[in-house]
Tab-separated table of C-alpha atoms and ligand atoms in Angstrom:
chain	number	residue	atom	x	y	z
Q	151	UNK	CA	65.351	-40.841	-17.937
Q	152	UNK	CA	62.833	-38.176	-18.626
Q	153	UNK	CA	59.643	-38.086	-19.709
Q	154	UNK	CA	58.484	-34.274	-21.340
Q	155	UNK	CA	54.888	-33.747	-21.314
Q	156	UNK	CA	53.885	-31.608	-24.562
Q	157	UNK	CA	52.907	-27.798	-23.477
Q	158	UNK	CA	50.099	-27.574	-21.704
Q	159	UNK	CA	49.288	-31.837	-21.513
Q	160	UNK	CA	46.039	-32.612	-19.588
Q	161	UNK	CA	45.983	-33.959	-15.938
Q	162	UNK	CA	45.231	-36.993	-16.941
Q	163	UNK	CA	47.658	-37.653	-19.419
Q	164	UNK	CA	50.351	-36.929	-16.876
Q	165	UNK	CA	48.755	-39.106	-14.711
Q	166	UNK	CA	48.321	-42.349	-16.801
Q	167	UNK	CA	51.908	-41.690	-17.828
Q	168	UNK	CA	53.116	-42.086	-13.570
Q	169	UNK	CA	50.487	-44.659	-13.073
Q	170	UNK	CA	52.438	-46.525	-15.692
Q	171	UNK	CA	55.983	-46.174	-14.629
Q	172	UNK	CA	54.892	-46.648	-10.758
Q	173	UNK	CA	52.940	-49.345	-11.554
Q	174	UNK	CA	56.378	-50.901	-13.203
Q	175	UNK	CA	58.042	-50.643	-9.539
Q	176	UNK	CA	59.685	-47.299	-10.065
Q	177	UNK	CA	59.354	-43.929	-8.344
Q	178	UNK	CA	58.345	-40.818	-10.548
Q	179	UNK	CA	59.408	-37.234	-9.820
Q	180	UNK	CA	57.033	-34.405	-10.957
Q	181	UNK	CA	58.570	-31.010	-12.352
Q	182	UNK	CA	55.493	-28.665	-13.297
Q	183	UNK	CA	56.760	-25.667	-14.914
Q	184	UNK	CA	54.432	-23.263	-16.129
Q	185	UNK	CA	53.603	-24.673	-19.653
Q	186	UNK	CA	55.978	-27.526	-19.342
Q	187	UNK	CA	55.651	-30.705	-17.388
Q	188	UNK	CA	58.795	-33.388	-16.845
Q	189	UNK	CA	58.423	-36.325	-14.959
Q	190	UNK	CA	61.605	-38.326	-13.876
Q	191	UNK	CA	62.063	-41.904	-13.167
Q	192	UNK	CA	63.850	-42.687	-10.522
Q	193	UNK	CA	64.807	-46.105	-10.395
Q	194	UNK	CA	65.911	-49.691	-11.899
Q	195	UNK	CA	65.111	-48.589	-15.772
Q	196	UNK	CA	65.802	-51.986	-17.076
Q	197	UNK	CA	61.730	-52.697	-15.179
Q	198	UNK	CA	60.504	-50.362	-17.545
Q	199	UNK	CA	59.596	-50.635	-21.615
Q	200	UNK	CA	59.998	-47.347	-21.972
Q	201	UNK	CA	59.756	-47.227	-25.520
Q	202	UNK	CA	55.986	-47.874	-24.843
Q	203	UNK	CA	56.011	-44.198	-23.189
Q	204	UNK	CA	55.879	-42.262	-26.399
Q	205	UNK	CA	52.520	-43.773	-27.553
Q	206	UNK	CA	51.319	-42.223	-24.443
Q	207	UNK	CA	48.766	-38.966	-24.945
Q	208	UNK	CA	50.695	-35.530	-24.526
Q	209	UNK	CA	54.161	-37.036	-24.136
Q	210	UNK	CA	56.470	-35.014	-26.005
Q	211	UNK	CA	59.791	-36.734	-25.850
Q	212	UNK	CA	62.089	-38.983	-23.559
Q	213	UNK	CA	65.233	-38.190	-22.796
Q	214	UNK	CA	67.689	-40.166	-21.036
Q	215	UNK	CA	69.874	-39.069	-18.049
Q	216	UNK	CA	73.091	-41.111	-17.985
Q	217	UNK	CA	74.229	-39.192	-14.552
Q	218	UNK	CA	73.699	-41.099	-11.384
Q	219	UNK	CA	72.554	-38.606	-9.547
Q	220	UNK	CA	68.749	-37.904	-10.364
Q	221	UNK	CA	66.594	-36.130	-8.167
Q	222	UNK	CA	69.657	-32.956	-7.850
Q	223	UNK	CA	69.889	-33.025	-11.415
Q	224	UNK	CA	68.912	-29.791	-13.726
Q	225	UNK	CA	66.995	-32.622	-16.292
Q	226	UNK	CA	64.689	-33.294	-13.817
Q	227	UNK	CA	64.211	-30.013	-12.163
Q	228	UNK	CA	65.139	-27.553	-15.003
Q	229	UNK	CA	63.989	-24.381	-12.481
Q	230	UNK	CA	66.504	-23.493	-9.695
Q	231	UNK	CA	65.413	-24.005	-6.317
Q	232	UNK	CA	65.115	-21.974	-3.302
Q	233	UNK	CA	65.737	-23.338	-0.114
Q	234	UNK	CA	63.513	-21.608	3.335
Q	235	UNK	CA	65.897	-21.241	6.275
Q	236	UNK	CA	64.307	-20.462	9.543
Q	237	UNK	CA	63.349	-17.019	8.295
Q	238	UNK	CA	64.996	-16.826	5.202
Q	239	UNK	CA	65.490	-17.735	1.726
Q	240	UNK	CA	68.515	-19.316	-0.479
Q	241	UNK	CA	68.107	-18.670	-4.262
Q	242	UNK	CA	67.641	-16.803	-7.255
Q	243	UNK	CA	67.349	-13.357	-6.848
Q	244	UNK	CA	68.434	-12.674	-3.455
Q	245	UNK	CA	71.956	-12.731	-1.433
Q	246	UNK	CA	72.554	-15.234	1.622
Q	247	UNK	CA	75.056	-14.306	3.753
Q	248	UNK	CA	75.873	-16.830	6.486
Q	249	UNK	CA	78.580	-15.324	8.851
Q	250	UNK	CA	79.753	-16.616	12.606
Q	251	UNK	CA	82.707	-17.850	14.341
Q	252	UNK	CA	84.320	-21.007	13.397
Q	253	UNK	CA	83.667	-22.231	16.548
Q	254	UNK	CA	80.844	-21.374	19.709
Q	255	UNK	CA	83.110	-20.785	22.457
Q	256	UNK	CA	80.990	-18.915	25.116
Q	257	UNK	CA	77.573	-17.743	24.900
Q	258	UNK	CA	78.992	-13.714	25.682
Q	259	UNK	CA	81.739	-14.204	22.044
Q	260	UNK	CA	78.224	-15.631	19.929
Q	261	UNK	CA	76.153	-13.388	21.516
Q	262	UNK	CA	78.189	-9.906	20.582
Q	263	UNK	CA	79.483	-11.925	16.950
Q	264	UNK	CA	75.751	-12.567	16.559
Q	265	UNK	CA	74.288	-8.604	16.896
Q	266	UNK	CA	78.114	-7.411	14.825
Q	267	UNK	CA	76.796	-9.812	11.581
Q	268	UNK	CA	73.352	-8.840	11.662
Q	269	UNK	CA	74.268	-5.226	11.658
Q	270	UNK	CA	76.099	-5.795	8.207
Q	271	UNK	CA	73.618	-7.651	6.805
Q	272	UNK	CA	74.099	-11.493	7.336
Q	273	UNK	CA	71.302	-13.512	7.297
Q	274	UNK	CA	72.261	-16.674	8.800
Q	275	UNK	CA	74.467	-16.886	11.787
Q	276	UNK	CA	77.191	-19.941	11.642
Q	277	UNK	CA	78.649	-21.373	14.498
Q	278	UNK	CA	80.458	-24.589	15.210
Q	279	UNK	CA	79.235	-26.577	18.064
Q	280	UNK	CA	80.727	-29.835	16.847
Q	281	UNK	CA	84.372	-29.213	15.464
Q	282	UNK	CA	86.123	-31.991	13.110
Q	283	UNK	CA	89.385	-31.127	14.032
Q	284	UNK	CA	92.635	-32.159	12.155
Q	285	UNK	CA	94.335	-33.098	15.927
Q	286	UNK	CA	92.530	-34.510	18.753
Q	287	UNK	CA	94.240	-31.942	21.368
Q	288	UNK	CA	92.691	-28.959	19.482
Q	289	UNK	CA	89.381	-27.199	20.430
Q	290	UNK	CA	86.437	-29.413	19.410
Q	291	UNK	CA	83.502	-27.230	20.690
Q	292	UNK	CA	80.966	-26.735	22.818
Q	293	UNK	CA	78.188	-29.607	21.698
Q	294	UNK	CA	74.739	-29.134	22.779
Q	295	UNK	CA	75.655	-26.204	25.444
Q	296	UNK	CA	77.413	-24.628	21.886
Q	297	UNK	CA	73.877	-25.404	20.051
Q	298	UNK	CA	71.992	-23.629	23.428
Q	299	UNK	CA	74.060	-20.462	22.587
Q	300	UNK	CA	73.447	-20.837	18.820
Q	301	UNK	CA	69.439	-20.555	19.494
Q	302	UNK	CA	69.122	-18.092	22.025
Q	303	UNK	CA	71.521	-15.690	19.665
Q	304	UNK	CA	69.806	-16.248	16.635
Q	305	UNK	CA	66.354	-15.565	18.022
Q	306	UNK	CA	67.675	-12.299	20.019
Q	307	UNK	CA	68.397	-11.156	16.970
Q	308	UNK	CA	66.507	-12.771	14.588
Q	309	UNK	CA	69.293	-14.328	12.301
Q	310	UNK	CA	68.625	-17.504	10.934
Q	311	UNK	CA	70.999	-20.303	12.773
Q	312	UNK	CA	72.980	-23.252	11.081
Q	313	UNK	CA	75.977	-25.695	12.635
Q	314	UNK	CA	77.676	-28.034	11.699
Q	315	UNK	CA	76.769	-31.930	12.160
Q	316	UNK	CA	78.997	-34.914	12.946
Q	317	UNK	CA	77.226	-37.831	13.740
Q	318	UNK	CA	73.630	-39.203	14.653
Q	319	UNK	CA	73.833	-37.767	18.135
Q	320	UNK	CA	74.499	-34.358	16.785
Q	321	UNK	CA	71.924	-34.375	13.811
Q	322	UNK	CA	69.399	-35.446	16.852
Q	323	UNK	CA	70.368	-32.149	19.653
Q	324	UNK	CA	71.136	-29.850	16.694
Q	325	UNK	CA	67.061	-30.597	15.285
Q	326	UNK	CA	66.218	-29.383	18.691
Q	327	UNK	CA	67.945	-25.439	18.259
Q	328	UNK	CA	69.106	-24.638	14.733
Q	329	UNK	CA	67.820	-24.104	11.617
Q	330	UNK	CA	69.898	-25.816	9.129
Q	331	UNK	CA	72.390	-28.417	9.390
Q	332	UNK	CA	76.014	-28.412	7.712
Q	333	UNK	CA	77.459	-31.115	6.531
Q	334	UNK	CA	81.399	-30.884	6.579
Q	335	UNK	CA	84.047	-31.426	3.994
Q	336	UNK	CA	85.679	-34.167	5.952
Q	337	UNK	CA	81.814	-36.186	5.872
Q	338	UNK	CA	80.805	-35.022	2.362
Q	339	UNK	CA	81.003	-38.996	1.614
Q	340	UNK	CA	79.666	-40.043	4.824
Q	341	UNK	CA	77.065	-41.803	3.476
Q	342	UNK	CA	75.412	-43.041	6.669
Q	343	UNK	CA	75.454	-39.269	8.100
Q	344	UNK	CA	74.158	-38.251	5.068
Q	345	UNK	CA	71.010	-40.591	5.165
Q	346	UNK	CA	70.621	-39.097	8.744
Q	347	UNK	CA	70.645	-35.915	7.194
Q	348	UNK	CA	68.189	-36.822	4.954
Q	349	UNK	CA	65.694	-37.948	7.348
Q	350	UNK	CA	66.288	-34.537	9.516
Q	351	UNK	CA	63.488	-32.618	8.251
Q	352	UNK	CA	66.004	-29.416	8.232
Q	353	UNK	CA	67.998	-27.824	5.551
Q	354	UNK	CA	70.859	-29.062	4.618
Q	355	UNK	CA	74.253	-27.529	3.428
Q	356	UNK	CA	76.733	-29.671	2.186
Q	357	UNK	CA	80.654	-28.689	1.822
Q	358	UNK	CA	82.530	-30.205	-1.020
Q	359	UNK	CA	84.968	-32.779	0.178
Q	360	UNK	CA	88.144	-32.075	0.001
Q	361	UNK	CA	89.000	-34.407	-2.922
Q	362	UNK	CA	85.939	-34.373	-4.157
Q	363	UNK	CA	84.736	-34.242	-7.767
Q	364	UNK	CA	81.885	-32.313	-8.914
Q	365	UNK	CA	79.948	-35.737	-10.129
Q	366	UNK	CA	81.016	-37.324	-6.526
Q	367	UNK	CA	79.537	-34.218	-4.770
Q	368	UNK	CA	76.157	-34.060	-6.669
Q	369	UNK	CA	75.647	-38.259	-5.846
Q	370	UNK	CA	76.318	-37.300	-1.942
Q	371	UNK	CA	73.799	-34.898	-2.805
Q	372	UNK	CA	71.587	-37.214	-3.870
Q	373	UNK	CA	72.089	-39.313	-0.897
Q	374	UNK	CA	70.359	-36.655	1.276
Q	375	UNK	CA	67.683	-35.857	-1.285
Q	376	UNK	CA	66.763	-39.436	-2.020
Q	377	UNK	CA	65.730	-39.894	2.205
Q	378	UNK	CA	62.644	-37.567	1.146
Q	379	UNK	CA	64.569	-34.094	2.227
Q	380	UNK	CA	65.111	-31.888	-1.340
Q	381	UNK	CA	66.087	-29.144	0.835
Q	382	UNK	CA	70.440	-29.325	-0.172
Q	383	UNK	CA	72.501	-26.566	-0.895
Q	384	UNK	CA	76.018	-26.573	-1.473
Q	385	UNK	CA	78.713	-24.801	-0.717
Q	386	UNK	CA	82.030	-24.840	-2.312
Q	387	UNK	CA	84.674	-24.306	0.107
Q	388	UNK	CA	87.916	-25.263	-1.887
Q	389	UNK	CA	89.971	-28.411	-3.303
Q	390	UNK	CA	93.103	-29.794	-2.553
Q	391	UNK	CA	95.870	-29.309	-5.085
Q	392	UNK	CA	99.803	-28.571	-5.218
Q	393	UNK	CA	99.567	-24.956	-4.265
Q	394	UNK	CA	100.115	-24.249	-1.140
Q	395	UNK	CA	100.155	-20.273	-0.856
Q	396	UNK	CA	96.405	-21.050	0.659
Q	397	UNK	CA	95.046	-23.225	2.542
Q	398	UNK	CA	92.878	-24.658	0.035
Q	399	UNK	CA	92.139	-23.960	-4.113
Q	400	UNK	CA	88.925	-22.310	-4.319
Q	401	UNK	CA	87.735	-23.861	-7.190
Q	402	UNK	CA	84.991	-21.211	-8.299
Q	403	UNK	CA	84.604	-22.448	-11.767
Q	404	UNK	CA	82.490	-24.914	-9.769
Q	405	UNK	CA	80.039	-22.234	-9.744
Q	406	UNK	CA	79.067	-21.890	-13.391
Q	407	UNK	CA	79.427	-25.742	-13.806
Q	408	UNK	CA	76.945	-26.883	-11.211
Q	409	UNK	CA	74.846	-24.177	-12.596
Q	410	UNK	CA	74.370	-26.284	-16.009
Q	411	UNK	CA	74.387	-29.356	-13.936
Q	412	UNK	CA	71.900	-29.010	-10.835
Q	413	UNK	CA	68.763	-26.616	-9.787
Q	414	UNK	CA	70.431	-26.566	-5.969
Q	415	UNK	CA	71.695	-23.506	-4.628
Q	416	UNK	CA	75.619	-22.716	-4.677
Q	417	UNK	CA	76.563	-20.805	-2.187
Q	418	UNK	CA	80.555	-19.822	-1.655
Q	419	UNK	CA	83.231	-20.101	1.432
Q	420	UNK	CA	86.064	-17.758	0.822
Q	421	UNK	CA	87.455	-18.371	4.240
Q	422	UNK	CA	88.229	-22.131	4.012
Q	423	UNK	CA	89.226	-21.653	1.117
Q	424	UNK	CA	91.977	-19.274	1.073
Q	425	UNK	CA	92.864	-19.698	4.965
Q	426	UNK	CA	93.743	-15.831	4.817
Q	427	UNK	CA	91.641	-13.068	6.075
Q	428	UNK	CA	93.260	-10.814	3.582
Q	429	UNK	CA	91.707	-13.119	0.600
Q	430	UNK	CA	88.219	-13.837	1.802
Q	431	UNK	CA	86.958	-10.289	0.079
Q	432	UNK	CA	88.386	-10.396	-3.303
Q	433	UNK	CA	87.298	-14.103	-3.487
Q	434	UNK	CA	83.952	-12.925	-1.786
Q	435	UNK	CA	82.704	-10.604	-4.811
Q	436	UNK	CA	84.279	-12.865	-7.036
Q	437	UNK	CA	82.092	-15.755	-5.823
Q	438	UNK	CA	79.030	-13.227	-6.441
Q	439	UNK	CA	80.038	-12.436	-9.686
Q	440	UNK	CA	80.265	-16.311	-11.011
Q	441	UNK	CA	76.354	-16.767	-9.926
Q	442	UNK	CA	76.424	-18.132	-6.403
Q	443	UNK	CA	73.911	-18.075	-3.836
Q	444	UNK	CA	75.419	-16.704	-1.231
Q	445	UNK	CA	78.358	-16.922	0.722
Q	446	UNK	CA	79.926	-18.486	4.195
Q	447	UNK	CA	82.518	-15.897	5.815
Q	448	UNK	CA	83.902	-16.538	9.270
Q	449	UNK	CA	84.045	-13.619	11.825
Q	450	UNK	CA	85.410	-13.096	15.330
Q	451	UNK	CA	85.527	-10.182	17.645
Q	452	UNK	CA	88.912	-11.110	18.126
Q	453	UNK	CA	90.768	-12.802	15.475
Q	454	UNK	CA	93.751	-12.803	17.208
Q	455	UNK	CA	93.033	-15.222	20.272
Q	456	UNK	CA	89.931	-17.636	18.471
Q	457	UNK	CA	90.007	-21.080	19.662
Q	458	UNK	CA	90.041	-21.778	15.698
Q	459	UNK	CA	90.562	-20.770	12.357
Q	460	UNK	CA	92.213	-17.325	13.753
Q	461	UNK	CA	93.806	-16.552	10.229
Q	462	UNK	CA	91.424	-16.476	8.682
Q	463	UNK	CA	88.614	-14.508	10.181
Q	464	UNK	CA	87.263	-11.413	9.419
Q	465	UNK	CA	86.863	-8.492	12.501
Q	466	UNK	CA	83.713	-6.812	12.624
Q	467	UNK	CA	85.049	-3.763	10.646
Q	468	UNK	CA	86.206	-5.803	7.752
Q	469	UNK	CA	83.146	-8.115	7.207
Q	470	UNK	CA	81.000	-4.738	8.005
Q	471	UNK	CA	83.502	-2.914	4.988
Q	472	UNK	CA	82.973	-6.415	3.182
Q	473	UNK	CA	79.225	-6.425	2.886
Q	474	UNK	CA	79.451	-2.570	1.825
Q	475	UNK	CA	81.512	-3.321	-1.555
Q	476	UNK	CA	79.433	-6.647	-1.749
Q	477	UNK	CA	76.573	-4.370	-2.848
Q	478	UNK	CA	77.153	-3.003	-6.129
Q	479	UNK	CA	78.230	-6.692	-7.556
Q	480	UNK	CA	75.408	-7.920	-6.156
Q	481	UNK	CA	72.737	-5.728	-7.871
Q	482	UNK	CA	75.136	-6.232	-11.235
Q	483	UNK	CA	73.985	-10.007	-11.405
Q	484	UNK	CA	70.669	-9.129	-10.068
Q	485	UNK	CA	70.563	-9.709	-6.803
Q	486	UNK	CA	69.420	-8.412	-3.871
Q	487	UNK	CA	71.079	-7.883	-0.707
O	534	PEP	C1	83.365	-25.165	8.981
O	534	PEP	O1	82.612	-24.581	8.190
O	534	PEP	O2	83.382	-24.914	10.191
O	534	PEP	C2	84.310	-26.173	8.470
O	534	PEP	C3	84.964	-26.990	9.280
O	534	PEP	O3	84.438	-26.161	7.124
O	534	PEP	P1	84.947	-27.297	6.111
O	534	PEP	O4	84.133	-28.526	6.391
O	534	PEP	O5	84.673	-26.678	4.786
O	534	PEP	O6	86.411	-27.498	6.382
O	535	MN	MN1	86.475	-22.840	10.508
């Protein structure tokens, strides 16, 4: 539940009020807004009388939250959030283009993908170091050497970095030369990994799982969150279903609906999504256009021979044309970029 502070309530009344629920054996989350204050419980609610709450000075009202998920949820942070990344910023009111190769595969293919992205505008460079591949015999990166490359690329040219995480030993080397971590679609319900994420200390984006529901996605949010690291974003990157004229469904309704649901940043991935370079720009602006954060687009200097994901992955000149038309529906939903 939630506890809203009347406009403008005195320091003091906000404190007695967490003094009372901590002292009770439950945490308290703090939401100052300008006028407004909420403070969420987060917790075993039946340790609480909260109906003694109200009698409180300067509480306005209490409101329960029946989700599971607390901390990511809108109720208890009714402001959106904006993530720092490296240099950077995921939020309201700007663009975030992250843009790479699926996978690192020498440090000459980041280096020259690197310097082509930055040139149109990306603002985090994405590389895979540590590939969860469908077979065993295919490509599954470069590991820390892959993470070496992702560093020395993003500081030449002063991109933001972020890569992909599999396990412990990953989180640990990729702490050591990136900027944010990724959380894959395939561990979205990892719960241990996500714990690890958690107690990181670096960004996190999480993928939706490839099943997953929005309500199942928000609590693996919450996973991370609840370790002490608010910094989540998410990314939708497309659902299973029936069709199979793509690779995945991008579900972009997902958009508007975590909008009303969480105050984390949404960014898009048109290219796992569709599996098709020749989808990932109309699905691009139309990602923009349904609120999101920012987008994930994979790009290769040559397409044609990548150690991965191939199909789907944008040459220079198309992400460069890309970012171009991005423009004008960007500064329609009042964004910059
Ligand atoms: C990726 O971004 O490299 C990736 C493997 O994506 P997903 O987890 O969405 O399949
Ligand atoms: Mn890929």
């Amino acid at each position: 539940m939630i506890i809203v502070m009347k406009p403008n309530a005195a320091q003091e009344s906000i404190q007695s009020v967490v003094s009372y629920i901590e002292n009770s054996g439950l945490n308290t989350h703090l939401s100052q807004g300008e006028e407004v204050t909420i403070i969420g419980i987060v917790g075993d609610k039946a340790r609480l009388p909260a109906e003694n709450l109200i009698s409180f000075k300067d509480v306005d009202r209490i409101v329960p939250v029946t989700e599971t998920y607390k901390l990511a949820n809108k109720k208890f942070h009714p402001e959106p959030s904006t993530i720092q990344v490296g240099n950077t910023f995921i939020g309201p009111g700007s663009t975030a283009i992250m843009a790479g190769p699926c996978a690192v595969e020498s440090e000459e293919q980041l280096m020259c993908i690197a310097k082509a992205v930055k040139k149109s505008g990306a603002s985090i460079l994405r590389g895979g170091a540590y590939k969860p591949r469908t077979s065993p015999y295919s490509f599954q990166g470069l590991e820390e050497e892959g993470l070496r490359y992702m560093q020395k690329a993003a500081k030449e040219t002063g991109l933001a970095s972020i890569c992909e995480v599999v396990c412990r030993e990953a989180i640990d080397a990729a702490v050591k030369y990136v900027d944010m971590i990724q959380i894959g679609a395939r561990n979205m319900q990892n719960f241990i990994l996500l714990k690890e994420a958690g107690r990181s200390g670096l960004p996190v984006l999480l993928k939706r799982g490839l099943c997953a529901t929005i309500d199942e996605w928000l609590n693996a949010a919450e996973y991370i969150i609840a370790e002490g690291n608010p910094n989540v974003v998410l990314c939708e990157r497309g659902i299973r279903t029936f069709e199979t004229a793509t690779r995945n469904t991008l579900d972009l309704s997902a958009v508007p609906v975590l909008k009303g649901k969480t105050h984390l940043p949404v960014i898009v991935d048109p290219s796992h999504s569709t599996g098709s370079y020749k989808y990932v720009a109309p699905m691009a602006k139309a990602a923009i256009a349904c609120g999101a954060d920012g987008l994930m687009i994979e790009v290769h200097n040559n397409p044609a021979c990548a150690l991965s994901d191939g199909p789907q992955s944008l040459t220079f000149e198309k992400f460069d044309r890309l970012t171009q038309e991005l423009k004008p529906f960007c500064s329609l939903v009042g964004r910059s970029f």
